[in-house]
Amino acid sequence: MSRLPEPLPRALAPLPGEGLPGLTLRLSHRLDLSPTMLFARTGLQTSKGSYTSGRLLLALGDRLTAFAQATQLTPVEAARLTLAPDSERYPPISMSLHPRPNRFFPYDLWVFTAFTRYCPRCLLGDGSVIQQRHGGPWKIRWRLPVIFICQDHQTFLRDGCPRCQRSAHAFDQAGSRLLPLSPHGGLHPAQCRNRETGLTPTRQFCGARLDSMAAQPPQPEITPSLWRLQNRITDLLNEATDPLEASRYFTGLRVMSAILQATWPQGRHFTPTGLSDALDEHVDQLKRRAGERKDHAERLRWDAPPRSAVATAILLDGAATLLALERPALREALRTMLPSAPAKSSKQWGRTWLHLKKHASTQLRDDVEAAVANYL
């Protein structure tokens, strides 16, 4: 049995909703260590020269005990830094935790492992001494596409750095690392850690402060329907909610989102009035890239959520509107939308039909399968 690491000389209590990347950034900043050095001292990096996988976003697995010991947390506190507590209610987490054998891409598209959204005001902290020094939380649920609003500050989440224009904590390959540029110490937890091209040897990272509202572009107002939807989604992720109810609803959102994107703009009238431009831009960009390069065309997946929180909010609101229809109205909506969609066998549908079969309610599965059989 491997020896457990010694407790670190100083610890930090996890902030409400904080994720593993956020705590390790704040703790390494407090101890004046690079994240990589902290990973080694807390059991997250198991051998010299290895890397700390983004898979730890999902669950700590056999590293839980060592990490909890080193950081002076209870195992329950340590586990709550990951997405594991939501796995029963949110099928993409469980499917990423238990991928099919020999699957080339093990991470479900409805879990962000290659970047994260964020709220600048959350990163700024609450004004306490400890958060003035080390920043506020990088929340773990920002990794879920269905979280698009910061309910504490009533604003859409951001996904990009205003300086380098890349997504926050960005990687080219999903799940490849827990944090970008982890060997580099000295960065504040709220600074952008993205590598930029054309930089000097002494500056290999962007370094922009993501907790500054001054540099952030303006965002649209949150509509009442989007606020209600985000509240409902948060309630469904609550441990008091029946897992089957939550799982079925999230699956319904995913299936309807894929249909909306694949047939856009046929379903525009189901989305919030005046906000659909963001979804227009997202779908147009996907189609344009697919037309420009063969590899982009081969990777096009209509069941993938937008990176933009605003576009995702519009998409999910349309999906929720479809799910709320009476059965005859839903069937009619599918009848008008599906003829413009790709064939059912197209790879562009991704895992849509798999999720429909495994996690949807019987009623939704029957209605969608009947419509697909008739029109695809």
PDB file of C-alpha atoms in Angstrom, residues 24-280:
ATOM      1  CA  THR A  24      -5.543  23.779  -6.291  1.00  0.00           C
ATOM      2  CA  LEU A  25      -4.952  27.202  -7.888  1.00  0.00           C
ATOM      3  CA  ARG A  26      -5.758  29.047  -4.670  1.00  0.00           C
ATOM      4  CA  LEU A  27      -3.806  26.631  -2.500  1.00  0.00           C
ATOM      5  CA  SER A  28      -0.703  26.662  -4.723  1.00  0.00           C
ATOM      6  CA  HIS A  29      -0.883  30.470  -4.730  1.00  0.00           C
ATOM      7  CA  ARG A  30      -1.040  30.541  -0.933  1.00  0.00           C
ATOM      8  CA  LEU A  31       1.899  28.127  -0.602  1.00  0.00           C
ATOM      9  CA  ASP A  32       3.914  29.824  -3.375  1.00  0.00           C
ATOM     10  CA  LEU A  33       4.101  26.588  -5.352  1.00  0.00           C
ATOM     11  CA  SER A  34       3.362  25.808  -8.969  1.00  0.00           C
ATOM     12  CA  PRO A  35       0.193  23.748  -9.473  1.00  0.00           C
ATOM     13  CA  THR A  36       2.368  20.853 -10.651  1.00  0.00           C
ATOM     14  CA  MET A  37       4.321  20.886  -7.388  1.00  0.00           C
ATOM     15  CA  LEU A  38       1.058  20.950  -5.462  1.00  0.00           C
ATOM     16  CA  PHE A  39      -0.281  18.016  -7.515  1.00  0.00           C
ATOM     17  CA  ALA A  40       2.792  15.980  -6.539  1.00  0.00           C
ATOM     18  CA  ARG A  41       2.484  16.836  -2.842  1.00  0.00           C
ATOM     19  CA  THR A  42      -1.222  16.010  -2.662  1.00  0.00           C
ATOM     20  CA  GLY A  43      -1.203  12.688  -4.526  1.00  0.00           C
ATOM     21  CA  LEU A  44      -2.901  13.986  -7.683  1.00  0.00           C
ATOM     22  CA  GLN A  45       0.254  13.407  -9.721  1.00  0.00           C
ATOM     23  CA  THR A  46       1.289   9.844  -9.062  1.00  0.00           C
ATOM     24  CA  SER A  47       4.799   9.795 -10.559  1.00  0.00           C
ATOM     25  CA  LYS A  48       7.503  12.185 -11.669  1.00  0.00           C
ATOM     26  CA  GLY A  49       7.068  13.208 -15.280  1.00  0.00           C
ATOM     27  CA  SER A  50       3.413  12.173 -15.395  1.00  0.00           C
ATOM     28  CA  TYR A  51       0.598  14.667 -15.829  1.00  0.00           C
ATOM     29  CA  THR A  52      -2.569  15.341 -13.901  1.00  0.00           C
ATOM     30  CA  SER A  53      -5.491  14.323 -16.074  1.00  0.00           C
ATOM     31  CA  GLY A  54      -8.621  16.366 -16.575  1.00  0.00           C
ATOM     32  CA  ARG A  55     -10.482  13.170 -15.744  1.00  0.00           C
ATOM     33  CA  LEU A  56     -10.101  14.201 -12.107  1.00  0.00           C
ATOM     34  CA  LEU A  57     -12.811  16.780 -12.775  1.00  0.00           C
ATOM     35  CA  LEU A  58     -15.214  13.833 -12.808  1.00  0.00           C
ATOM     36  CA  ALA A  59     -13.981  11.980  -9.728  1.00  0.00           C
ATOM     37  CA  LEU A  60     -10.818  11.637  -7.648  1.00  0.00           C
ATOM     38  CA  GLY A  61     -11.026   7.831  -7.661  1.00  0.00           C
ATOM     39  CA  ASP A  62      -8.125   6.148  -5.910  1.00  0.00           C
ATOM     40  CA  ARG A  63      -6.477   9.529  -5.241  1.00  0.00           C
ATOM     41  CA  LEU A  64      -9.290  10.717  -2.966  1.00  0.00           C
ATOM     42  CA  THR A  65      -7.789   9.541   0.334  1.00  0.00           C
ATOM     43  CA  ALA A  66      -4.326  10.942  -0.389  1.00  0.00           C
ATOM     44  CA  PHE A  67      -5.661  14.294  -1.553  1.00  0.00           C
ATOM     45  CA  ALA A  68      -7.973  14.636   1.440  1.00  0.00           C
ATOM     46  CA  GLN A  69      -5.118  13.760   3.814  1.00  0.00           C
ATOM     47  CA  ALA A  70      -2.714  16.280   2.269  1.00  0.00           C
ATOM     48  CA  THR A  71      -5.220  19.140   2.051  1.00  0.00           C
ATOM     49  CA  GLN A  72      -6.727  18.450   5.499  1.00  0.00           C
ATOM     50  CA  LEU A  73     -10.198  17.899   4.040  1.00  0.00           C
ATOM     51  CA  THR A  74     -12.671  15.150   4.783  1.00  0.00           C
ATOM     52  CA  PRO A  75     -13.212  12.642   1.960  1.00  0.00           C
ATOM     53  CA  VAL A  76     -16.722  14.082   1.462  1.00  0.00           C
ATOM     54  CA  GLU A  77     -15.341  17.624   1.118  1.00  0.00           C
ATOM     55  CA  ALA A  78     -12.723  16.422  -1.348  1.00  0.00           C
ATOM     56  CA  ALA A  79     -15.281  14.496  -3.442  1.00  0.00           C
ATOM     57  CA  ARG A  80     -17.479  17.602  -3.677  1.00  0.00           C
ATOM     58  CA  LEU A  81     -14.687  19.342  -5.586  1.00  0.00           C
ATOM     59  CA  THR A  82     -15.553  17.059  -8.532  1.00  0.00           C
ATOM     60  CA  LEU A  83     -18.647  16.421 -10.636  1.00  0.00           C
ATOM     61  CA  ALA A  84     -19.190  12.967  -9.102  1.00  0.00           C
ATOM     62  CA  PRO A  85     -21.997  14.091  -6.737  1.00  0.00           C
ATOM     63  CA  ASP A  86     -24.088  15.123  -9.774  1.00  0.00           C
ATOM     64  CA  SER A  87     -23.532  11.918 -11.751  1.00  0.00           C
ATOM     65  CA  GLU A  88     -26.832  10.252 -10.775  1.00  0.00           C
ATOM     66  CA  ARG A  89     -28.888  13.190 -12.008  1.00  0.00           C
ATOM     67  CA  TYR A  90     -26.828  14.273 -15.010  1.00  0.00           C
ATOM     68  CA  PRO A  91     -26.206  11.341 -17.401  1.00  0.00           C
ATOM     69  CA  PRO A  92     -23.231  12.866 -19.301  1.00  0.00           C
ATOM     70  CA  ILE A  93     -21.153  12.674 -16.118  1.00  0.00           C
ATOM     71  CA  SER A  94     -21.879   8.996 -15.516  1.00  0.00           C
ATOM     72  CA  MET A  95     -21.273   8.209 -19.199  1.00  0.00           C
ATOM     73  CA  SER A  96     -17.904   9.970 -18.996  1.00  0.00           C
ATOM     74  CA  LEU A  97     -17.037   8.144 -15.787  1.00  0.00           C
ATOM     75  CA  HIS A  98     -17.907   4.783 -17.359  1.00  0.00           C
ATOM     76  CA  PRO A  99     -17.187   5.094 -21.103  1.00  0.00           C
ATOM     77  CA  ARG A 100     -17.769   2.233 -23.483  1.00  0.00           C
ATOM     78  CA  PRO A 101     -14.694  -0.015 -23.989  1.00  0.00           C
ATOM     79  CA  ASN A 102     -12.250   1.082 -26.697  1.00  0.00           C
ATOM     80  CA  ARG A 103     -14.072   4.378 -27.149  1.00  0.00           C
ATOM     81  CA  PHE A 104     -11.706   6.869 -28.832  1.00  0.00           C
ATOM     82  CA  PHE A 105     -13.357   9.912 -27.191  1.00  0.00           C
ATOM     83  CA  PRO A 106     -14.396   8.939 -23.642  1.00  0.00           C
ATOM     84  CA  TYR A 107     -15.708  12.319 -22.498  1.00  0.00           C
ATOM     85  CA  ASP A 108     -19.294  13.260 -23.188  1.00  0.00           C
ATOM     86  CA  LEU A 109     -19.740  16.548 -25.047  1.00  0.00           C
ATOM     87  CA  TRP A 110     -22.160  17.788 -22.380  1.00  0.00           C
ATOM     88  CA  VAL A 111     -19.332  17.984 -19.836  1.00  0.00           C
ATOM     89  CA  PHE A 112     -16.719  20.675 -20.475  1.00  0.00           C
ATOM     90  CA  THR A 113     -13.299  19.101 -19.860  1.00  0.00           C
ATOM     91  CA  ALA A 114     -11.376  21.191 -22.411  1.00  0.00           C
ATOM     92  CA  PHE A 115     -12.306  24.605 -20.946  1.00  0.00           C
ATOM     93  CA  THR A 116     -14.556  26.245 -18.389  1.00  0.00           C
ATOM     94  CA  ARG A 117     -17.038  29.083 -18.227  1.00  0.00           C
ATOM     95  CA  TYR A 118     -16.669  31.588 -15.406  1.00  0.00           C
ATOM     96  CA  CYS A 119     -18.126  34.604 -13.613  1.00  0.00           C
ATOM     97  CA  PRO A 120     -15.637  37.479 -13.193  1.00  0.00           C
ATOM     98  CA  ARG A 121     -17.369  38.703 -10.034  1.00  0.00           C
ATOM     99  CA  CYS A 122     -17.138  35.261  -8.425  1.00  0.00           C
ATOM    100  CA  LEU A 123     -13.416  35.128  -9.255  1.00  0.00           C
ATOM    101  CA  LEU A 124     -12.964  38.574  -7.699  1.00  0.00           C
ATOM    102  CA  GLY A 125     -14.106  37.166  -4.375  1.00  0.00           C
ATOM    103  CA  ASP A 126     -16.322  38.416  -1.582  1.00  0.00           C
ATOM    104  CA  GLY A 127     -13.954  41.009  -0.130  1.00  0.00           C
ATOM    105  CA  SER A 128     -12.705  38.834   2.743  1.00  0.00           C
ATOM    106  CA  VAL A 129      -8.982  38.904   3.469  1.00  0.00           C
ATOM    107  CA  ILE A 130      -8.383  35.368   2.191  1.00  0.00           C
ATOM    108  CA  GLN A 131     -10.260  36.021  -1.058  1.00  0.00           C
ATOM    109  CA  GLN A 132      -8.553  39.373  -1.565  1.00  0.00           C
ATOM    110  CA  ARG A 133      -5.257  37.480  -1.494  1.00  0.00           C
ATOM    111  CA  HIS A 134      -6.130  34.333  -3.424  1.00  0.00           C
ATOM    112  CA  GLY A 135      -9.356  35.111  -5.290  1.00  0.00           C
ATOM    113  CA  GLY A 136     -12.814  33.620  -5.318  1.00  0.00           C
ATOM    114  CA  PRO A 137     -13.991  30.206  -6.520  1.00  0.00           C
ATOM    115  CA  TRP A 138     -13.701  28.553  -9.908  1.00  0.00           C
ATOM    116  CA  LYS A 139     -16.949  26.634  -9.502  1.00  0.00           C
ATOM    117  CA  ILE A 140     -17.168  23.000 -10.554  1.00  0.00           C
ATOM    118  CA  ARG A 141     -20.634  23.305 -12.110  1.00  0.00           C
ATOM    119  CA  TRP A 142     -19.331  25.887 -14.568  1.00  0.00           C
ATOM    120  CA  ARG A 143     -18.104  22.755 -16.363  1.00  0.00           C
ATOM    121  CA  LEU A 144     -21.707  21.774 -17.137  1.00  0.00           C
ATOM    122  CA  PRO A 145     -23.171  23.373 -20.290  1.00  0.00           C
ATOM    123  CA  VAL A 146     -26.585  23.537 -18.602  1.00  0.00           C
ATOM    124  CA  ILE A 147     -25.189  26.133 -16.163  1.00  0.00           C
ATOM    125  CA  PHE A 148     -25.207  29.372 -18.137  1.00  0.00           C
ATOM    126  CA  ILE A 149     -26.103  32.004 -15.519  1.00  0.00           C
ATOM    127  CA  CYS A 150     -24.326  32.994 -12.313  1.00  0.00           C
ATOM    128  CA  GLN A 151     -27.259  33.065  -9.935  1.00  0.00           C
ATOM    129  CA  ASP A 152     -25.259  34.912  -7.276  1.00  0.00           C
ATOM    130  CA  HIS A 153     -24.581  37.873  -9.577  1.00  0.00           C
ATOM    131  CA  GLN A 154     -27.490  37.421 -12.017  1.00  0.00           C
ATOM    132  CA  THR A 155     -25.337  37.542 -15.125  1.00  0.00           C
ATOM    133  CA  PHE A 156     -24.511  35.211 -17.998  1.00  0.00           C
ATOM    134  CA  LEU A 157     -21.296  33.267 -17.500  1.00  0.00           C
ATOM    135  CA  ARG A 158     -18.280  34.110 -19.667  1.00  0.00           C
ATOM    136  CA  ASP A 159     -16.285  31.549 -21.594  1.00  0.00           C
ATOM    137  CA  GLY A 160     -13.455  33.514 -23.207  1.00  0.00           C
ATOM    138  CA  CYS A 161     -10.506  35.623 -22.123  1.00  0.00           C
ATOM    139  CA  PRO A 162     -10.945  39.242 -23.268  1.00  0.00           C
ATOM    140  CA  ARG A 163      -7.237  39.489 -24.160  1.00  0.00           C
ATOM    141  CA  CYS A 164      -6.285  36.235 -25.916  1.00  0.00           C
ATOM    142  CA  GLN A 165      -9.861  35.442 -27.027  1.00  0.00           C
ATOM    143  CA  ARG A 166      -9.463  31.767 -26.114  1.00  0.00           C
ATOM    144  CA  SER A 167     -11.690  29.884 -23.717  1.00  0.00           C
ATOM    145  CA  ALA A 168     -10.670  29.901 -20.067  1.00  0.00           C
ATOM    146  CA  HIS A 169      -8.371  27.016 -19.012  1.00  0.00           C
ATOM    147  CA  ALA A 170      -8.359  25.901 -22.651  1.00  0.00           C
ATOM    148  CA  PHE A 171      -6.979  22.660 -24.063  1.00  0.00           C
ATOM    149  CA  ASP A 172      -7.034  21.358 -27.622  1.00  0.00           C
ATOM    150  CA  GLN A 173      -7.980  17.886 -26.394  1.00  0.00           C
ATOM    151  CA  ALA A 174     -10.787  17.294 -23.901  1.00  0.00           C
ATOM    152  CA  GLY A 175      -9.699  15.897 -20.554  1.00  0.00           C
ATOM    153  CA  SER A 176      -6.003  16.040 -21.366  1.00  0.00           C
ATOM    154  CA  ARG A 177      -4.945  18.071 -18.297  1.00  0.00           C
ATOM    155  CA  LEU A 178      -6.503  19.403 -15.141  1.00  0.00           C
ATOM    156  CA  LEU A 179      -4.959  22.865 -15.617  1.00  0.00           C
ATOM    157  CA  PRO A 180      -3.024  24.525 -18.451  1.00  0.00           C
ATOM    158  CA  LEU A 181       0.608  25.506 -17.867  1.00  0.00           C
ATOM    159  CA  SER A 182       0.569  23.855 -14.456  1.00  0.00           C
ATOM    160  CA  PRO A 183       4.401  23.915 -14.096  1.00  0.00           C
ATOM    161  CA  HIS A 184       4.229  27.735 -14.002  1.00  0.00           C
ATOM    162  CA  GLY A 185       3.909  29.271 -10.553  1.00  0.00           C
ATOM    163  CA  GLY A 186       3.429  32.876  -9.565  1.00  0.00           C
ATOM    164  CA  LEU A 187       0.167  33.428 -11.420  1.00  0.00           C
ATOM    165  CA  HIS A 188      -2.846  34.672  -9.500  1.00  0.00           C
ATOM    166  CA  PRO A 189      -5.709  32.118  -9.591  1.00  0.00           C
ATOM    167  CA  ALA A 190      -7.838  34.574 -11.596  1.00  0.00           C
ATOM    168  CA  GLN A 191      -5.201  35.139 -14.295  1.00  0.00           C
ATOM    169  CA  CYS A 192      -5.611  33.563 -17.738  1.00  0.00           C
ATOM    170  CA  ARG A 193      -3.319  30.541 -18.017  1.00  0.00           C
ATOM    171  CA  ASN A 194      -3.644  30.079 -21.776  1.00  0.00           C
ATOM    172  CA  ARG A 195      -0.498  29.715 -23.812  1.00  0.00           C
ATOM    173  CA  GLU A 196      -0.201  32.355 -26.514  1.00  0.00           C
ATOM    174  CA  THR A 197       1.747  32.148 -29.766  1.00  0.00           C
ATOM    175  CA  GLY A 198       4.487  34.660 -30.473  1.00  0.00           C
ATOM    176  CA  LEU A 199       5.307  35.370 -26.843  1.00  0.00           C
ATOM    177  CA  THR A 200       8.827  35.814 -25.502  1.00  0.00           C
ATOM    178  CA  PRO A 201      10.585  33.077 -23.480  1.00  0.00           C
ATOM    179  CA  THR A 202       9.930  35.091 -20.322  1.00  0.00           C
ATOM    180  CA  ARG A 203       6.188  35.348 -21.006  1.00  0.00           C
ATOM    181  CA  GLN A 204       4.625  32.101 -22.184  1.00  0.00           C
ATOM    182  CA  PHE A 205       1.092  32.739 -21.007  1.00  0.00           C
ATOM    183  CA  CYS A 206      -1.617  35.338 -21.517  1.00  0.00           C
ATOM    184  CA  GLY A 207      -1.877  36.470 -17.898  1.00  0.00           C
ATOM    185  CA  ALA A 208      -4.966  38.677 -18.269  1.00  0.00           C
ATOM    186  CA  ARG A 209      -7.061  39.087 -15.141  1.00  0.00           C
ATOM    187  CA  LEU A 210     -10.395  37.341 -15.652  1.00  0.00           C
ATOM    188  CA  ASP A 211     -11.851  38.901 -12.498  1.00  0.00           C
ATOM    189  CA  SER A 212     -11.916  42.389 -14.015  1.00  0.00           C
ATOM    190  CA  MET A 213     -15.301  43.539 -15.328  1.00  0.00           C
ATOM    191  CA  ALA A 214     -13.685  46.522 -17.072  1.00  0.00           C
ATOM    192  CA  ALA A 215     -12.204  44.334 -19.820  1.00  0.00           C
ATOM    193  CA  GLN A 216     -15.317  42.209 -20.365  1.00  0.00           C
ATOM    194  CA  PRO A 217     -17.627  42.846 -23.331  1.00  0.00           C
ATOM    195  CA  PRO A 218     -21.281  43.728 -22.621  1.00  0.00           C
ATOM    196  CA  GLN A 219     -23.887  40.988 -22.366  1.00  0.00           C
ATOM    197  CA  PRO A 220     -27.638  40.928 -23.002  1.00  0.00           C
ATOM    198  CA  GLU A 221     -30.194  41.088 -20.234  1.00  0.00           C
ATOM    199  CA  ILE A 222     -31.401  37.809 -18.773  1.00  0.00           C
ATOM    200  CA  THR A 223     -35.033  37.204 -19.668  1.00  0.00           C
ATOM    201  CA  PRO A 224     -37.497  35.884 -17.071  1.00  0.00           C
ATOM    202  CA  SER A 225     -37.835  32.574 -18.945  1.00  0.00           C
ATOM    203  CA  LEU A 226     -34.063  32.022 -18.921  1.00  0.00           C
ATOM    204  CA  TRP A 227     -33.887  32.843 -15.212  1.00  0.00           C
ATOM    205  CA  ARG A 228     -36.678  30.363 -14.469  1.00  0.00           C
ATOM    206  CA  LEU A 229     -34.990  27.693 -16.571  1.00  0.00           C
ATOM    207  CA  GLN A 230     -31.637  28.122 -14.813  1.00  0.00           C
ATOM    208  CA  ASN A 231     -33.346  27.915 -11.436  1.00  0.00           C
ATOM    209  CA  ARG A 232     -35.132  24.732 -12.472  1.00  0.00           C
ATOM    210  CA  ILE A 233     -31.909  23.170 -13.713  1.00  0.00           C
ATOM    211  CA  THR A 234     -30.142  24.009 -10.461  1.00  0.00           C
ATOM    212  CA  ASP A 235     -33.018  22.501  -8.495  1.00  0.00           C
ATOM    213  CA  LEU A 236     -32.809  19.311 -10.565  1.00  0.00           C
ATOM    214  CA  LEU A 237     -29.122  18.966  -9.666  1.00  0.00           C
ATOM    215  CA  ASN A 238     -30.012  19.257  -5.975  1.00  0.00           C
ATOM    216  CA  GLU A 239     -29.492  16.055  -3.992  1.00  0.00           C
ATOM    217  CA  ALA A 240     -33.103  16.191  -2.806  1.00  0.00           C
ATOM    218  CA  THR A 241     -34.382  15.759  -6.381  1.00  0.00           C
ATOM    219  CA  ASP A 242     -35.340  12.326  -7.650  1.00  0.00           C
ATOM    220  CA  PRO A 243     -32.403  11.187  -9.834  1.00  0.00           C
ATOM    221  CA  LEU A 244     -34.693   9.595 -12.437  1.00  0.00           C
ATOM    222  CA  GLU A 245     -36.708  12.803 -12.863  1.00  0.00           C
ATOM    223  CA  ALA A 246     -33.547  14.865 -13.307  1.00  0.00           C
ATOM    224  CA  SER A 247     -31.897  12.369 -15.635  1.00  0.00           C
ATOM    225  CA  ARG A 248     -34.926  12.227 -17.914  1.00  0.00           C
ATOM    226  CA  TYR A 249     -35.276  16.000 -18.069  1.00  0.00           C
ATOM    227  CA  PHE A 250     -31.610  16.593 -18.917  1.00  0.00           C
ATOM    228  CA  THR A 251     -31.824  13.904 -21.591  1.00  0.00           C
ATOM    229  CA  GLY A 252     -34.894  15.585 -23.046  1.00  0.00           C
ATOM    230  CA  LEU A 253     -33.051  18.907 -23.157  1.00  0.00           C
ATOM    231  CA  ARG A 254     -30.146  17.272 -24.943  1.00  0.00           C
ATOM    232  CA  VAL A 255     -32.263  15.504 -27.557  1.00  0.00           C
ATOM    233  CA  MET A 256     -34.353  18.594 -28.303  1.00  0.00           C
ATOM    234  CA  SER A 257     -31.231  20.756 -28.440  1.00  0.00           C
ATOM    235  CA  ALA A 258     -29.733  18.460 -31.080  1.00  0.00           C
ATOM    236  CA  ILE A 259     -32.924  18.596 -33.137  1.00  0.00           C
ATOM    237  CA  LEU A 260     -33.096  22.390 -32.847  1.00  0.00           C
ATOM    238  CA  GLN A 261     -29.482  22.826 -33.959  1.00  0.00           C
ATOM    239  CA  ALA A 262     -29.685  20.286 -36.793  1.00  0.00           C
ATOM    240  CA  THR A 263     -32.806  21.945 -38.205  1.00  0.00           C
ATOM    241  CA  TRP A 264     -32.053  25.585 -37.332  1.00  0.00           C
ATOM    242  CA  PRO A 265     -33.673  28.045 -38.005  1.00  0.00           C
ATOM    243  CA  GLN A 266     -36.854  25.944 -38.282  1.00  0.00           C
ATOM    244  CA  GLY A 267     -37.398  26.102 -34.515  1.00  0.00           C
ATOM    245  CA  ARG A 268     -36.570  29.773 -34.020  1.00  0.00           C
ATOM    246  CA  HIS A 269     -40.102  30.546 -32.789  1.00  0.00           C
ATOM    247  CA  PHE A 270     -39.524  28.265 -29.784  1.00  0.00           C
ATOM    248  CA  THR A 271     -36.601  30.413 -28.534  1.00  0.00           C
ATOM    249  CA  PRO A 272     -36.647  33.758 -26.648  1.00  0.00           C
ATOM    250  CA  THR A 273     -37.616  36.700 -28.832  1.00  0.00           C
ATOM    251  CA  GLY A 274     -34.737  39.055 -29.579  1.00  0.00           C
ATOM    252  CA  LEU A 275     -31.928  36.786 -28.370  1.00  0.00           C
ATOM    253  CA  SER A 276     -31.678  34.216 -31.156  1.00  0.00           C
ATOM    254  CA  ASP A 277     -28.819  36.058 -32.905  1.00  0.00           C
ATOM    255  CA  ALA A 278     -26.296  34.301 -30.663  1.00  0.00           C
ATOM    256  CA  LEU A 279     -27.593  30.896 -31.765  1.00  0.00           C
ATOM    257  CA  ASP A 280     -27.661  32.074 -35.393  1.00  0.00           C
TER     258      ASP A 280
END
